[in-house]
Amino acid sequence: PDWRMQYKDGRFLILARDAFKHQPFSVRFALSWTIWEHLYSVFHESTKAREEIERTPAFEKIKFIMHKFSILPDTIVDTSPQLRALAKIRNSVIHYGVPPEQDHVWNDMLLMTRLTEFVIARTLGIKPSNVLNTEEELLQYLNRNMSIISAEAELSQPTGN
């Protein structure tokens, strides 16, 4: 099939098989993230040097894949702050072996693994199922994190006396 040529013989499917096995959730999350980064490199290996691909911030890779596979709703313009929050979880899991202690972290990790299922379906030309309300959870995540980011920005503003 065409997807084999386009996606390097489907290496991402081997990663997906491992990511969706019954195993510690942080492992599933890390493997899901690896799938996104792998797909990013597949799409850019002919236009960017390997070092440039490796230096690209994780949140930008995720943002690219979300746009490439039409996962982000059209109403969301800039997702960088929210995706940076997901990257923070990724960095903690990868570098320290545990997610950061923060509200909603397990739900956010679960969302990332479910979105990975969406990406895989789309690479294979299949319409992903929303039976687990993944699209609605993504909207909630984006809106929730936008509210937190806005509140933090307000708190960091100097007050006029």
Short mmCIF file of N, CA, C and O in Angstrom, two decimals, residues 1 23 34 37-38 40 49 61 65 68 91 99 104 114 117 120 123 126 135-136 138-139 144 146 148 158 160:
data_model
loop_
_atom_site.label_atom_id
_atom_site.label_comp_id
_atom_site.label_asym_id
_atom_site.label_seq_id
_atom_site.Cartn_x
_atom_site.Cartn_y
_atom_site.Cartn_z
N PRO A 1 0.81 -1.20 0.00
CA PRO A 1 0.00 0.00 0.00
C PRO A 1 0.86 1.27 0.00
O PRO A 1 2.02 1.24 0.37
N GLN A 23 0.99 -2.38 29.75
CA GLN A 23 2.26 -2.09 30.41
C GLN A 23 2.13 -0.78 31.17
O GLN A 23 1.09 -0.13 31.07
N THR A 34 6.93 8.99 20.95
CA THR A 34 7.95 8.58 19.99
C THR A 34 7.35 8.41 18.60
O THR A 34 7.98 8.77 17.59
N GLU A 37 7.04 11.86 17.05
CA GLU A 37 8.35 12.39 16.63
C GLU A 37 8.89 11.63 15.42
O GLU A 37 9.50 12.21 14.54
N HIS A 38 8.65 10.32 15.40
CA HIS A 38 9.09 9.52 14.25
C HIS A 38 8.38 10.00 12.97
O HIS A 38 9.01 10.19 11.93
N TYR A 40 7.12 12.90 12.41
CA TYR A 40 7.66 14.22 12.08
C TYR A 40 8.95 14.06 11.27
O TYR A 40 9.13 14.73 10.25
N ALA A 49 18.02 18.73 7.66
CA ALA A 49 19.11 17.88 8.12
C ALA A 49 18.68 17.15 9.39
O ALA A 49 17.85 17.65 10.16
N LYS A 61 6.94 19.67 16.94
CA LYS A 61 6.73 18.43 16.20
C LYS A 61 5.29 17.95 16.37
O LYS A 61 4.64 17.55 15.41
N ILE A 65 2.27 17.55 13.47
CA ILE A 65 1.50 16.33 13.22
C ILE A 65 0.00 16.59 13.42
O ILE A 65 -0.83 16.10 12.65
N LYS A 68 -1.03 18.35 10.31
CA LYS A 68 -0.91 17.46 9.15
C LYS A 68 -2.11 16.50 9.06
O LYS A 68 -2.61 16.23 7.98
N ASN A 91 8.92 15.54 28.95
CA ASN A 91 10.28 15.71 29.46
C ASN A 91 10.45 15.08 30.83
O ASN A 91 11.48 14.45 31.10
N PRO A 99 5.89 11.29 35.63
CA PRO A 99 5.28 12.56 35.20
C PRO A 99 5.37 13.59 36.31
O PRO A 99 5.53 13.23 37.48
N HIS A 104 -4.43 16.91 36.64
CA HIS A 104 -4.84 16.39 35.32
C HIS A 104 -3.73 15.67 34.56
O HIS A 104 -3.93 15.33 33.40
N ARG A 114 -4.50 8.49 23.25
CA ARG A 114 -5.71 8.38 22.40
C ARG A 114 -5.55 9.16 21.10
O ARG A 114 -6.01 8.72 20.05
N GLU A 117 -3.78 7.15 18.60
CA GLU A 117 -4.66 6.25 17.86
C GLU A 117 -5.29 6.98 16.67
O GLU A 117 -5.43 6.42 15.58
N ILE A 120 -2.62 7.33 13.92
CA ILE A 120 -2.39 6.06 13.22
C ILE A 120 -3.54 5.76 12.28
O ILE A 120 -3.32 5.37 11.12
N THR A 123 -3.11 7.93 9.23
CA THR A 123 -2.02 7.53 8.33
C THR A 123 -2.45 6.38 7.45
O THR A 123 -1.98 6.26 6.31
N ILE A 126 -7.94 5.66 7.52
CA ILE A 126 -9.15 5.22 8.22
C ILE A 126 -9.69 6.38 9.04
O ILE A 126 -8.92 7.13 9.63
N GLU A 135 -12.05 13.74 20.83
CA GLU A 135 -12.12 15.10 20.28
C GLU A 135 -12.60 16.10 21.32
O GLU A 135 -12.05 17.19 21.44
N GLU A 136 -13.59 15.70 22.09
CA GLU A 136 -14.10 16.59 23.15
C GLU A 136 -13.05 16.77 24.25
O GLU A 136 -12.88 17.87 24.78
N LEU A 138 -9.84 16.67 23.85
CA LEU A 138 -8.82 17.57 23.32
C LEU A 138 -9.26 19.02 23.48
O LEU A 138 -8.48 19.87 23.92
N LEU A 139 -10.50 19.31 23.14
CA LEU A 139 -11.01 20.68 23.31
C LEU A 139 -10.97 21.11 24.77
O LEU A 139 -10.57 22.23 25.09
N ARG A 144 -8.76 24.28 28.95
CA ARG A 144 -8.31 24.28 30.35
C ARG A 144 -6.91 24.86 30.47
O ARG A 144 -6.64 25.72 31.28
N MET A 146 -5.40 26.77 28.33
CA MET A 146 -5.38 28.18 27.92
C MET A 146 -5.79 29.06 29.10
O MET A 146 -5.22 30.11 29.32
N ILE A 148 -5.37 28.34 32.32
CA ILE A 148 -4.26 28.33 33.28
C ILE A 148 -3.15 29.26 32.81
O ILE A 148 -2.62 30.05 33.59
N PRO A 158 3.30 43.16 36.22
CA PRO A 158 3.53 44.07 37.35
C PRO A 158 2.25 44.84 37.66
O PRO A 158 1.48 45.18 36.78
N GLY A 160 0.34 48.12 39.06
CA GLY A 160 0.58 49.57 39.15
C GLY A 160 0.15 50.09 40.51
O GLY A 160 -0.96 49.85 40.95
#
